[in-house]
PDB file of C-alpha atoms in Angstrom:
ATOM      1  CA  MET A   1      89.179 112.519  87.654  1.00 87.00           C
ATOM      2  CA  LYS A   2      91.826 111.204  90.015  1.00 92.00           C
ATOM      3  CA  THR A   3      94.725 109.142  88.787  1.00 96.00           C
ATOM      4  CA  LEU A   4      95.872 106.381  91.106  1.00 97.00           C
ATOM      5  CA  TYR A   5      98.966 104.206  90.995  1.00 98.00           C
ATOM      6  CA  LEU A   6      98.909 100.587  92.126  1.00 98.00           C
ATOM      7  CA  TYR A   7     102.274  99.405  93.416  1.00 98.00           C
ATOM      8  CA  THR A   8     102.292  95.729  92.544  1.00 98.00           C
ATOM      9  CA  THR A   9     104.372  92.777  91.409  1.00 97.00           C
ATOM     10  CA  SER A  10     103.853  89.620  89.403  1.00 95.00           C
ATOM     11  CA  GLY A  11     102.213  86.744  91.254  1.00 95.00           C
ATOM     12  CA  CYS A  12     100.734  88.898  94.024  1.00 97.00           C
ATOM     13  CA  HIS A  13      97.207  87.578  94.603  1.00 97.00           C
ATOM     14  CA  LEU A  14      96.322  90.495  96.896  1.00 98.00           C
ATOM     15  CA  CYS A  15      97.389  92.851  94.111  1.00 98.00           C
ATOM     16  CA  GLU A  16      94.980  91.069  91.785  1.00 98.00           C
ATOM     17  CA  GLU A  17      92.188  91.746  94.296  1.00 98.00           C
ATOM     18  CA  ALA A  18      93.165  95.420  94.409  1.00 98.00           C
ATOM     19  CA  GLU A  19      93.133  95.527  90.584  1.00 98.00           C
ATOM     20  CA  LYS A  20      89.537  94.269  90.569  1.00 98.00           C
ATOM     21  CA  MET A  21      88.545  97.025  92.983  1.00 98.00           C
ATOM     22  CA  LEU A  22      90.326  99.683  90.941  1.00 98.00           C
ATOM     23  CA  ASN A  23      88.705  98.435  87.736  1.00 98.00           C
ATOM     24  CA  LYS A  24      85.298  98.754  89.374  1.00 98.00           C
ATOM     25  CA  LEU A  25      86.036 102.343  90.446  1.00 97.00           C
ATOM     26  CA  GLN A  26      87.316 103.093  86.951  1.00 97.00           C
ATOM     27  CA  ASP A  27      84.140 101.633  85.414  1.00 97.00           C
ATOM     28  CA  GLU A  28      82.155 103.986  87.679  1.00 95.00           C
ATOM     29  CA  GLY A  29      84.107 106.910  86.212  1.00 95.00           C
ATOM     30  CA  LEU A  30      85.700 107.879  89.524  1.00 94.00           C
ATOM     31  CA  ILE A  31      89.345 107.191  88.712  1.00 96.00           C
ATOM     32  CA  GLN A  32      91.866 106.074  86.201  1.00 98.00           C
ATOM     33  CA  TRP A  33      94.722 103.908  87.405  1.00 98.00           C
ATOM     34  CA  LEU A  34      98.111 102.655  86.348  1.00 98.00           C
ATOM     35  CA  PRO A  35     100.149  99.725  87.677  1.00 98.00           C
ATOM     36  CA  ILE A  36     103.692 100.327  88.925  1.00 98.00           C
ATOM     37  CA  GLU A  37     105.852  97.176  88.945  1.00 98.00           C
ATOM     38  CA  ILE A  38     108.041  97.393  92.038  1.00 98.00           C
ATOM     39  CA  SER A  39     110.461  94.615  91.042  1.00 97.00           C
ATOM     40  CA  ASN A  40     112.110  96.966  88.539  1.00 95.00           C
ATOM     41  CA  SER A  41     113.417  99.273  91.275  1.00 98.00           C
ATOM     42  CA  ASP A  42     115.388  98.550  94.446  1.00 98.00           C
ATOM     43  CA  GLU A  43     113.976 101.771  95.919  1.00 98.00           C
ATOM     44  CA  LEU A  44     110.381 100.649  95.302  1.00 97.00           C
ATOM     45  CA  ILE A  45     111.114  97.170  96.663  1.00 97.00           C
ATOM     46  CA  ASP A  46     112.516  98.726  99.845  1.00 97.00           C
ATOM     47  CA  ARG A  47     109.549 101.061 100.195  1.00 96.00           C
ATOM     48  CA  TYR A  48     106.656  98.788  99.196  1.00 96.00           C
ATOM     49  CA  GLY A  49     107.972  95.215  99.126  1.00 94.00           C
ATOM     50  CA  ILE A  50     106.212  93.958 102.247  1.00 94.00           C
ATOM     51  CA  ARG A  51     103.267  96.372 101.978  1.00 95.00           C
ATOM     52  CA  ILE A  52     101.850  95.668  98.514  1.00 97.00           C
ATOM     53  CA  PRO A  53      99.338  96.213  97.229  1.00 98.00           C
ATOM     54  CA  VAL A  54      99.639  99.939  97.875  1.00 98.00           C
ATOM     55  CA  ILE A  55      97.579 102.542  96.061  1.00 97.00           C
ATOM     56  CA  LYS A  56      98.857 106.103  95.786  1.00 96.00           C
ATOM     57  CA  GLU A  57      97.066 109.175  94.515  1.00 94.00           C
ATOM     58  CA  GLN A  58      98.987 111.026  91.795  1.00 95.00           C
ATOM     59  CA  GLY A  59     100.425 114.348  92.898  1.00 94.00           C
ATOM     60  CA  THR A  60      99.923 113.711  96.617  1.00 92.00           C
ATOM     61  CA  GLU A  61     101.466 111.707  99.404  1.00 90.00           C
ATOM     62  CA  LYS A  62      98.147 109.917 100.050  1.00 90.00           C
ATOM     63  CA  GLU A  63      98.587 106.148 100.122  1.00 92.00           C
ATOM     64  CA  ALA A  64      96.244 103.285 100.889  1.00 92.00           C
ATOM     65  CA  GLY A  65      97.993 100.136 102.054  1.00 93.00           C
ATOM     66  CA  TRP A  66      96.550  96.654 102.300  1.00 95.00           C
ATOM     67  CA  PRO A  67      94.319  95.537 103.940  1.00 95.00           C
ATOM     68  CA  PHE A  68      91.322  97.393 102.533  1.00 95.00           C
ATOM     69  CA  ASP A  69      88.010  96.394 101.049  1.00 96.00           C
ATOM     70  CA  PHE A  70      86.051  97.975  98.221  1.00 96.00           C
ATOM     71  CA  GLU A  71      83.946 100.178 100.499  1.00 95.00           C
ATOM     72  CA  GLN A  72      87.031 101.559 102.251  1.00 94.00           C
ATOM     73  CA  LEU A  73      88.747 102.216  98.936  1.00 95.00           C
ATOM     74  CA  HIS A  74      85.614 103.847  97.519  1.00 94.00           C
ATOM     75  CA  ASP A  75      85.373 106.155 100.559  1.00 93.00           C
ATOM     76  CA  TRP A  76      89.079 106.969 100.302  1.00 92.00           C
ATOM     77  CA  VAL A  77      88.683 107.965  96.656  1.00 92.00           C
ATOM     78  CA  ARG A  78      85.483 109.966  97.197  1.00 88.00           C
ATOM     79  CA  MET A  79      86.225 111.651 100.513  1.00 84.00           C
ATOM     80  CA  GLY A  80      89.881 111.145 101.291  1.00 71.00           C
ATOM     81  CA  SER A  81      89.112 108.870 104.236  1.00 60.00           C
ATOM     82  CA  ILE A  82      92.220 107.295 105.689  1.00 56.00           C
ATOM     83  CA  ILE A  83      92.823 103.592 105.178  1.00 61.00           C
ATOM     84  CA  ARG A  84      95.087 102.119 107.812  1.00 53.00           C
TER      85      ARG A  84
END
């Protein structure tokens, strides 16, 4: 099972949408996921501040940046399809 990280911050409504998608994938048994709060790190703010929500696969450099929908995210998880 893949582990994904969601780079997020408080009050981000797009991040809340991404959380719903990740929860659905987790309920399907495809992934587990963990939130990463970017406001705790200047480095993460610089890297992801204007791009969140961003999902990253643990142990790889694969990232999915907003915008994406559930079908795109599902394909990315299952087949590694690129989300632009």
